[in-house]
Amino acid sequence: MSAPVLTAVAWPYANGPRHIGHVSGFGVPSDVFSRYMRMSGHRVLMVSGTDEHGTPISVQADKEGLTTRQLADKYNRVIAEDLQGLGLSYDLFTRTTTGNHYKVVQELFLALHRNGYVQAKTQMGAISPSTGRTLPDRYIEGTCPICGYDGARGDQCDNCGNQLDPIDLKNPRSKINGEVPKFVETEHLFLDLPSFAGALGSWLSTRTGWRPNVLRFSENLLGDMRPRAITRDIDWGVPVPLDGWRDQPMKKFYVWFDAVIGYLSASVEWARRSGDADAWKEFWTDPAQAYYFMGKDNIVFHSLIWPSLLLGQNGEGDKGGQPGAFGKLSLPTEVVSSEFLTMSGSKFSTSRGTVIYVRDFLKQFGPDTLRYFISVAGPENQDTDFTWDEFIRRTNFELANEWGNLVNRSISMAHKNVGAIPTPTAPTAADAELKALARNAFDTVGENLRRSRFKAAANEAMRVVGAANKYLSDEEPWKRKDDPQRRDTILHTALQVVSDANTLLTPFLPHSAQKIHEALGGQGVWSSQPEIREVADLDDPSLQYPVLTGDYANDQAKWESVDIEVGRPLDKPSPLFAKLDAELGETGPDWAPIVK
């Protein structure tokens, strides 16, 4: 039996709507992977939610005249709706402000504390002179004291990758208003990261199949592991369950600490809602496989810090210890990090106006065109600049001309000449060669998807599409009115390959795959879509919120070639993909930022 698979997807921050740069890192890759894994027979648990604690939420709430809870509620719903529109097949997309999440975070912390991996220390903390509010490390920037990079953040330098403290920065300034922060002495709890260096090094040495950028980045940071604060002076967050701390209204867990534990808390919430409170354990213990998806700015939290928390909870760091309430939990099988999707060579930026929101994009172009573009032209291994020209070219040439045209003309000719899937007779070498190419692609495409090589997988699937188009052009079934048996054999061959190619492309294009399934005479659900359900908090029923979830177990899509049914009636098909106006390639739609 295939091993269970945990797909752990980075938690989008709930201080605003998400843009296409965000979903190119955590969203589309994780869903393509999960859909493939389900199709190939794995039980999959895909979890995430909105990250709702920390100072940035408070800052945005002030800007919008809302309470922190109201702001979190607002963008939790906006983000859930956008991810549903994109077709991301979460088993549970929840949030970090639930009673369940608080309990799981506190329980895991207590295991770390009992095992000796938490220590109290005083440090110099940054506050805003104008508001008196704590400034999060990521909201302070300046010059890196190690490499001299001027855009270093208060928690780490993205240029050299080293962990930093805000007070280390040269010429520090607030990203909120540009003022110089004031540093005051304060006591906090720290995770003793150096106590995990040995175990982490041994574990990383076994991760030979990881993307090179992730492994190299993680190994380079091992030598500079320092204790890291897990609490902050803030009133919006998960309370610290220790005497002397729990009653301090301005001491809460640092947002990064509770957010990474969300993978576990979301799994526990999913299990509790399923009726089997222990169902999560199947996905967190051997032989389950755990894949974590995020953008490159979150590598350190998933390849070093989250594994450290798991090791500490398990009692497997240098100080030993006993497993906590959750038992022994598995470390990540792979950390799948994408690079950045950029515009004009820079990261997407709401403040600079270089941003394309998911909602706006879906409203005009639909989900599958964006999913396809991210898969074949996204930032899988290097930063990639988004241009409207390239998006339109890919949509018009590859989706509309190549794939859409193959589907449309194959089904149209069969509908016109036979009215159903025709009966093949006396296949030729060309027929057999094309069908063999499509069948063999399941192994090649599947292996690439299993290894999160999405570009290679999509290109191989489209190679089958290209071969099928060439086959039709060479065989010219429209000219064989005097030889209906040969005509029908050609059309049967083409329709079989359309069916196979549709299966190969289903993880990338689930919405159009359902339409093609129906155009080929199929009935029922081929590839399910997620739905939003309104639920009550499991620990405080007075709180209600939307979750993204779905029932994917009964999907008809399986990772195999299935013989099409001769005689199944075919209707006249409708076009799959509308061609886009080439003039959009210059500046994009009216609502989009101008990219020069």
XYZ file of C-alpha atoms in Angstrom:
596
model
C 0.000 0.000 0.000
C 1.266 3.503 -0.854
C 2.649 5.544 2.045
C 0.447 8.369 3.394
C 1.549 11.829 2.268
C 1.415 15.049 4.272
C 1.445 18.146 2.081
C 2.299 21.038 4.408
C 1.716 24.357 2.660
C 3.182 27.658 3.895
C 0.658 29.799 5.768
C -0.258 33.047 3.966
C -0.204 36.073 6.233
C -3.638 37.596 6.850
C -2.752 41.280 6.562
C -4.059 41.636 3.016
C -5.071 39.756 -0.137
C -2.502 37.460 -1.748
C -0.883 38.157 -5.112
C 0.270 35.782 -7.838
C 3.831 35.869 -6.506
C 2.615 34.298 -3.280
C 0.696 31.451 -4.925
C 3.586 30.716 -7.288
C 5.619 29.733 -4.225
C 3.253 27.927 -1.882
C -0.057 27.475 -3.715
C 0.058 25.998 -7.192
C 3.131 23.721 -6.703
C 1.645 22.118 -3.575
C -1.695 21.483 -5.274
C -0.187 20.014 -8.454
C 1.854 17.686 -6.240
C -1.108 16.705 -4.039
C -3.436 16.021 -6.943
C -0.833 13.784 -8.552
C -0.219 11.917 -5.292
C -3.924 11.266 -4.835
C -4.261 10.099 -8.442
C -1.362 7.676 -7.962
C -2.966 5.997 -4.958
C -1.606 7.846 -1.913
C -3.746 9.021 0.963
C -2.963 12.734 1.116
C -3.492 15.280 3.869
C -2.982 18.811 2.515
C -3.149 21.425 5.266
C -2.503 25.102 5.886
C -4.354 28.240 6.919
C -3.996 31.954 7.471
C -1.207 33.169 9.748
C -2.953 35.768 11.928
C -0.724 36.844 14.810
C 2.077 39.390 15.145
C 2.618 43.131 14.901
C 1.957 43.439 11.127
C -1.659 42.409 11.771
C -1.980 45.101 14.435
C -0.385 47.710 12.170
C -2.725 46.921 9.257
C -5.730 46.846 11.581
C -4.886 50.371 12.717
C -4.642 51.513 9.091
C -8.069 50.088 8.271
C -9.754 51.191 11.495
C -10.442 47.622 12.598
C -9.613 45.496 15.612
C -6.947 42.829 15.108
C -9.608 40.122 15.185
C -11.775 41.941 12.648
C -8.826 42.331 10.300
C -7.873 38.662 10.666
C -11.499 37.652 10.013
C -11.635 39.853 6.905
C -8.517 38.542 5.209
C -8.956 34.957 6.339
C -12.126 34.908 4.263
C -10.634 36.825 1.324
C -7.640 34.491 1.124
C -9.759 31.331 1.518
C -12.039 32.475 -1.314
C -9.080 33.240 -3.599
C -7.423 29.876 -2.949
C -10.735 28.130 -3.578
C -11.031 30.005 -6.880
C -7.579 28.782 -7.851
C -8.664 25.211 -7.120
C -6.203 24.426 -4.325
C -7.432 21.102 -2.956
C -6.851 21.539 0.769
C -8.162 18.891 3.109
C -8.197 21.706 5.647
C -7.310 25.361 5.251
C -7.894 26.883 8.670
C -6.365 29.703 10.748
C -4.032 30.292 13.693
C -6.581 32.043 15.935
C -8.465 28.863 16.870
C -8.661 27.265 20.296
C -7.287 24.059 18.779
C -4.203 25.863 17.461
C -3.548 27.520 20.835
C -3.705 24.144 22.597
C -1.359 22.395 20.158
C 1.185 25.246 20.243
C 1.213 25.316 24.029
C 1.483 21.526 24.325
C 4.435 21.348 21.944
C 6.118 24.238 23.773
C 5.744 22.450 27.116
C 7.493 19.378 25.669
C 10.391 21.578 24.518
C 10.516 23.220 27.943
C 10.466 19.926 29.853
C 13.271 18.569 27.665
C 15.477 21.579 28.408
C 15.432 23.248 24.986
C 13.951 26.564 26.168
C 15.860 29.176 28.160
C 14.970 32.625 29.504
C 17.307 35.476 28.571
C 17.286 39.234 28.493
C 17.905 41.004 25.216
C 17.589 44.408 23.653
C 14.194 44.632 21.969
C 13.174 47.178 19.364
C 10.182 49.451 19.864
C 8.722 52.277 17.836
C 9.537 55.641 19.521
C 6.334 57.173 18.128
C 3.876 54.419 19.158
C 5.651 52.481 21.910
C 4.722 49.306 20.056
C 7.179 46.430 19.633
C 8.703 46.275 16.173
C 8.959 42.730 14.782
C 12.403 41.778 13.545
C 11.169 41.546 9.954
C 9.923 45.134 10.129
C 13.416 46.472 10.825
C 15.930 46.737 8.025
C 19.429 48.067 7.655
C 22.927 47.089 6.582
C 24.067 43.540 7.293
C 27.103 43.565 9.604
C 28.453 40.427 7.913
C 28.161 40.995 4.158
C 27.278 44.692 3.945
C 23.947 44.148 2.164
C 21.783 47.232 2.713
C 18.396 45.476 2.646
C 18.998 43.031 5.508
C 16.098 42.340 7.883
C 16.249 42.213 11.650
C 15.903 38.420 11.702
C 18.132 37.396 8.809
C 19.980 38.661 5.778
C 18.512 37.322 2.551
C 21.783 38.083 0.765
C 24.153 35.955 2.882
C 21.530 33.917 4.750
C 22.874 34.557 8.245
C 20.620 34.835 11.282
C 20.639 38.341 12.776
C 19.242 40.333 15.672
C 17.853 43.814 14.978
C 20.482 45.442 17.179
C 23.198 43.891 14.965
C 22.112 45.943 11.945
C 24.001 49.046 10.933
C 21.749 52.064 10.403
C 18.553 50.244 11.459
C 15.217 51.762 10.451
C 11.563 50.824 10.700
C 9.963 49.545 7.498
C 6.651 50.934 8.743
C 7.568 54.613 8.931
C 11.332 54.882 8.462
C 12.097 55.984 12.032
C 15.122 54.716 13.952
C 13.928 52.114 16.486
C 14.580 52.452 20.186
C 16.175 49.456 21.908
C 15.137 48.531 25.462
C 16.052 45.593 27.696
C 13.368 42.889 27.963
C 13.182 39.219 29.022
C 12.194 36.541 26.551
C 12.176 32.791 26.088
C 14.666 31.393 23.580
C 14.834 28.154 21.635
C 18.275 26.625 22.179
C 19.008 26.041 18.488
C 22.712 25.108 18.994
C 21.507 22.007 20.872
C 20.085 20.689 17.600
C 23.056 21.364 15.315
C 24.413 17.819 15.536
C 21.089 16.101 14.919
C 20.203 18.540 12.145
C 23.559 18.027 10.428
C 23.130 14.248 10.470
C 19.595 14.532 9.149
C 20.468 17.015 6.387
C 23.241 14.704 5.189
C 20.538 12.177 4.263
C 18.482 14.695 2.226
C 20.287 14.032 -1.049
C 17.194 14.425 -3.244
C 16.380 17.997 -2.187
C 16.570 20.934 -4.543
C 20.206 22.122 -4.465
C 19.318 25.683 -3.441
C 17.451 24.459 -0.344
C 20.098 21.988 0.791
C 23.005 24.355 0.202
C 21.280 27.229 1.995
C 20.419 25.029 4.989
C 23.876 23.487 5.347
C 25.509 26.918 5.183
C 23.467 28.115 8.161
C 24.255 25.158 10.422
C 27.530 26.662 11.603
C 25.853 29.862 12.819
C 23.002 28.408 14.874
C 22.237 30.706 17.806
C 19.460 30.731 20.421
C 16.378 32.322 18.875
C 13.645 34.227 20.708
C 10.257 32.512 20.679
C 8.367 35.201 22.628
C 7.627 38.858 21.945
C 6.303 41.887 23.815
C 2.890 42.038 22.171
C -0.728 41.573 23.218
C -1.847 39.723 20.057
C -0.691 36.106 19.981
C -0.715 32.718 21.696
C -0.225 33.010 25.493
C 2.817 31.394 27.145
C 1.635 28.547 29.445
C 4.225 29.038 32.219
C 3.931 30.490 35.705
C 5.172 34.059 35.671
C 4.415 34.349 31.945
C 0.791 33.334 31.375
C -0.579 36.340 33.262
C 1.552 38.903 31.448
C -0.702 40.470 28.792
C 2.277 41.730 26.773
C 4.123 38.405 26.552
C 3.047 36.144 23.708
C 4.697 33.582 21.461
C 6.524 35.049 18.502
C 4.391 34.703 15.358
C 6.936 32.521 13.534
C 6.925 30.040 16.408
C 3.203 29.449 16.465
C 2.862 29.584 12.663
C 5.170 26.647 11.895
C 3.386 24.555 14.517
C 0.262 25.216 12.460
C 1.066 22.235 10.246
C 0.531 19.996 13.243
C -2.414 21.909 14.681
C -4.217 21.938 11.309
C -3.711 18.166 11.048
C -5.136 17.711 14.542
C -8.103 19.969 13.728
C -8.773 18.027 10.517
C -8.775 14.786 12.513
C -11.096 16.169 15.181
C -13.529 17.354 12.506
C -13.365 13.976 10.726
C -14.761 12.125 13.743
C -11.503 10.272 14.428
C -9.366 12.445 16.706
C -6.294 10.258 16.148
C -6.489 10.204 12.327
C -3.711 12.826 12.047
C -1.124 10.393 13.422
C -1.099 8.389 10.179
C 0.455 11.404 8.416
C 3.020 12.286 11.104
C 4.687 8.939 11.789
C 6.614 6.391 9.723
C 6.131 5.404 6.936
C 4.339 8.660 6.076
C 6.131 11.151 3.827
C 5.965 14.890 4.570
C 6.506 17.549 1.895
C 6.665 21.241 2.791
C 6.023 23.930 0.155
C 7.037 27.597 0.432
C 8.952 30.478 -1.138
C 12.699 30.770 -0.646
C 12.388 33.445 2.052
C 10.940 30.766 4.350
C 13.543 28.034 3.840
C 15.238 28.487 7.217
C 11.968 28.049 9.121
C 11.204 24.748 7.397
C 14.634 23.172 6.939
C 16.174 24.117 10.304
C 13.794 25.696 12.826
C 10.714 23.469 12.385
C 12.871 20.309 12.360
C 14.498 21.616 15.553
C 11.097 21.980 17.200
C 10.193 18.452 16.136
C 13.497 17.056 17.407
C 13.041 18.860 20.715
C 9.455 17.609 21.061
C 10.702 14.108 20.292
C 13.537 14.371 22.841
C 16.105 13.837 20.069
C 18.306 16.933 20.339
C 21.753 16.960 21.973
C 20.139 17.173 25.441
C 17.920 14.142 24.870
C 14.554 14.010 26.603
C 11.224 12.253 26.273
C 8.618 12.561 23.506
C 5.831 15.004 24.311
C 2.078 14.517 24.190
C 2.126 13.977 20.410
C 4.585 11.070 20.509
C 7.498 10.827 18.107
C 6.824 12.985 15.042
C 8.462 12.584 11.637
C 10.779 15.229 10.208
C 10.202 16.618 6.687
C 10.815 14.243 3.822
C 11.497 17.227 1.584
C 11.395 21.004 1.774
C 10.224 22.196 -1.657
C 11.136 25.844 -2.004
C 10.453 27.998 -5.045
C 12.355 31.139 -5.948
C 10.613 34.493 -6.460
C 8.171 35.484 -9.190
C 9.153 39.072 -9.945
C 7.946 42.053 -11.971
C 10.479 44.279 -13.711
C 13.223 42.385 -11.892
C 11.874 43.170 -8.396
C 9.750 41.263 -5.903
C 6.029 41.933 -5.996
C 5.343 44.900 -3.734
C 1.970 46.277 -2.660
C 3.563 49.517 -1.467
C 5.310 50.099 -4.806
C 2.223 49.135 -6.802
C 3.953 46.213 -8.528
C 1.371 43.619 -7.600
C -1.203 41.447 -9.359
C -3.768 40.121 -6.918
C -5.046 36.566 -7.323
C -8.676 37.705 -7.242
C -8.234 40.209 -10.088
C -6.356 37.663 -12.178
C -8.949 34.919 -11.719
C -11.817 37.252 -12.533
C -10.445 37.949 -16.020
C -8.444 34.858 -16.947
C -9.733 31.974 -14.817
C -7.679 29.542 -12.731
C -6.142 27.079 -15.191
C -4.233 29.652 -17.251
C -2.483 30.905 -14.102
C -1.866 27.374 -12.811
C -0.319 26.423 -16.151
C 1.852 29.523 -16.386
C 3.235 29.036 -12.874
C 3.924 25.360 -13.596
C 5.762 25.814 -16.903
C 7.233 29.298 -16.555
C 7.256 29.967 -12.806
C 10.164 30.366 -10.372
C 10.836 26.687 -9.757
C 14.635 26.942 -9.635
C 15.415 30.616 -10.213
C 13.781 34.020 -9.928
C 11.455 34.503 -12.899
C 10.068 37.771 -14.235
C 6.345 37.792 -14.969
C 5.434 39.525 -18.238
C 2.039 39.788 -19.884
C 3.663 38.945 -23.226
C 4.867 35.591 -21.946
C 1.589 34.818 -20.198
C -0.398 35.564 -23.360
C 2.019 33.607 -25.541
C 1.789 30.545 -23.303
C -2.002 30.770 -23.092
C -2.603 31.322 -26.798
C -0.006 29.010 -28.284
C 0.240 26.159 -25.765
C -3.203 26.033 -24.161
C -5.497 27.358 -26.920
C -3.641 26.368 -30.123
C -1.955 23.148 -29.025
C -4.039 21.539 -26.283
C -7.441 23.157 -26.804
C -7.303 22.696 -30.566
C -6.324 19.029 -30.260
C -9.275 18.339 -27.958
C -11.725 20.343 -30.035
C -10.904 18.984 -33.472
C -10.594 15.355 -32.326
C -13.986 15.347 -30.612
C -15.616 17.521 -33.304
C -14.595 15.184 -36.128
C -15.755 12.114 -34.202
C -19.054 13.822 -33.350
C -19.616 14.922 -36.955
C -18.710 11.630 -38.618
C -19.792 9.022 -36.067
C -21.626 10.754 -33.224
C -19.724 8.622 -30.742
C -16.269 7.253 -29.983
C -15.524 5.292 -33.163
C -14.492 1.658 -33.503
C -10.814 1.135 -34.465
C -9.707 -1.465 -37.011
C -6.283 -2.510 -38.322
C -4.071 -0.043 -36.439
C -0.886 1.058 -38.169
C 2.595 1.547 -36.775
C 1.908 5.288 -36.503
C -1.191 4.605 -34.393
C 0.682 2.244 -32.086
C 3.651 4.598 -31.780
C 1.521 7.547 -30.674
C -0.451 5.502 -28.142
C 2.770 4.038 -26.736
C 4.225 7.542 -26.361
C 1.185 8.605 -24.341
C 1.211 5.472 -22.159
C 4.926 5.737 -21.447
C 4.540 9.377 -20.448
C 2.750 8.314 -17.270
C 6.035 7.021 -15.850
C 8.091 10.022 -16.967
C 5.597 12.711 -15.974
C 4.770 10.915 -12.737
C 8.400 10.645 -11.669
C 8.924 14.340 -12.331
C 5.823 15.250 -10.321
C 6.884 12.993 -7.471
C 10.169 14.906 -7.348
C 8.423 18.308 -7.649
C 9.916 18.944 -11.086
C 6.819 20.649 -12.385
C 8.278 22.276 -15.486
C 9.733 19.014 -16.732
C 6.471 17.192 -15.995
C 4.301 19.738 -17.808
C 6.661 19.890 -20.780
C 6.629 16.106 -21.121
C 2.830 16.052 -21.048
C 2.719 18.779 -23.692
C 5.177 16.769 -25.803
C 2.444 14.129 -26.076
C 0.006 16.854 -27.123
C 2.408 18.065 -29.798
C 2.916 14.543 -31.123
C -0.858 14.017 -31.310
C -1.332 17.236 -33.280
C 1.390 16.181 -35.708
C -0.231 12.750 -36.023
C -3.576 14.287 -37.015
C -1.918 16.611 -39.516
C 0.005 13.699 -41.052
C -2.926 11.265 -41.143
C -5.540 13.813 -42.320
C -8.707 11.986 -41.231
C -10.848 14.750 -42.797
C -9.696 13.550 -46.232
C -10.695 9.891 -45.703
C -14.390 9.956 -46.542
C -13.829 7.042 -48.907
C -12.112 4.974 -46.197
C -14.303 5.320 -43.084
C -12.581 2.426 -41.287
C -9.199 4.156 -41.479
C -10.763 7.496 -40.593
C -12.405 5.984 -37.524
C -9.167 4.292 -36.459
C -7.295 7.593 -36.673
C -9.993 9.370 -34.661
C -10.089 6.599 -32.077
C -6.315 6.849 -31.707
C -6.502 10.630 -31.350
C -9.300 10.418 -28.774
C -7.403 7.815 -26.757
C -4.391 10.108 -26.615
C -6.610 13.076 -25.738
C -7.944 11.011 -22.830
C -4.420 10.071 -21.725
C -3.104 13.616 -22.107
C -6.046 14.908 -20.114
C -5.060 12.604 -17.271
C -1.426 13.707 -17.506
C -2.490 17.364 -17.358
C -5.146 16.977 -14.649
C -2.843 17.997 -11.754
C -2.037 21.216 -13.621
C -5.434 21.934 -15.216
C -8.115 20.355 -12.992
C -10.939 22.662 -14.080
C -10.519 22.083 -17.812
C -9.815 18.385 -17.145
C -13.357 18.036 -15.792
C -14.736 19.664 -18.965
C -12.705 17.329 -21.198
C -13.851 14.311 -19.195
C -17.438 15.356 -19.902
C -16.699 16.200 -23.557
C -15.422 12.634 -23.978
C -18.780 11.356 -22.736
C -17.750 10.853 -19.120
C -20.090 11.443 -16.203
C -19.532 12.302 -12.554
C -16.599 14.032 -10.894
C -13.241 13.621 -12.573
C -11.200 15.923 -10.344
C -12.873 17.527 -7.322
C -12.655 21.167 -6.382
C -12.407 22.521 -2.829
C -15.337 24.163 -1.108
C -15.727 26.706 1.668
C -17.655 25.548 4.728
C -18.668 27.679 7.674
C -17.675 25.985 10.940
C -17.677 26.688 14.668
C -14.443 26.742 16.645
C -14.016 23.303 18.208
C -13.106 24.800 21.590
C -15.235 27.953 21.552
C -18.447 27.397 19.549
C -19.284 31.102 19.786
C -16.554 31.745 17.186
C -17.356 30.926 13.558
C -15.058 30.977 10.552
C -14.750 29.577 7.018
C -12.525 26.616 6.219
C -11.445 25.362 2.836
C -11.911 21.624 2.476
C -13.171 18.946 0.116
C -13.890 15.289 -0.504
C -11.342 14.042 -3.024
C -11.403 10.307 -2.258
C -13.976 9.409 -4.927
C -12.436 11.274 -7.867
C -12.413 9.244 -11.072
C -9.017 10.555 -12.142
C -6.357 7.864 -11.637
C -2.736 7.949 -12.754
C -3.072 5.405 -15.541
C -4.110 5.035 -19.148
C -7.731 3.860 -19.387
C -9.129 2.542 -22.660
C -11.842 4.817 -23.999
C -15.282 3.262 -24.437
C -16.204 2.585 -28.053
C -19.708 3.779 -28.867
C -19.939 6.350 -26.074
C -21.965 9.278 -27.481
C -20.130 12.517 -28.169
C -21.653 15.979 -28.315
C -20.221 18.916 -30.202
C -17.501 20.351 -27.936
C -17.116 23.944 -26.791
C -13.750 25.734 -26.935
C -11.633 25.130 -23.826
C -9.452 28.215 -23.810
C -10.288 31.586 -25.298
C -7.445 33.261 -27.139
C -6.262 36.436 -25.462
C -5.847 39.749 -27.244
C -2.188 40.110 -28.158
C -2.364 43.827 -27.382
C -2.702 42.923 -23.700
C 0.916 41.825 -23.889
C 2.099 45.427 -23.944
C 0.735 46.671 -20.618
C -1.698 44.024 -19.393
C -5.332 44.693 -18.423
C -6.468 48.140 -17.299
C -6.418 47.099 -13.630
C -2.859 45.733 -13.764
C 0.301 47.672 -12.923
C 2.337 48.773 -15.920
C 5.414 46.581 -16.248
C 8.315 48.220 -18.069
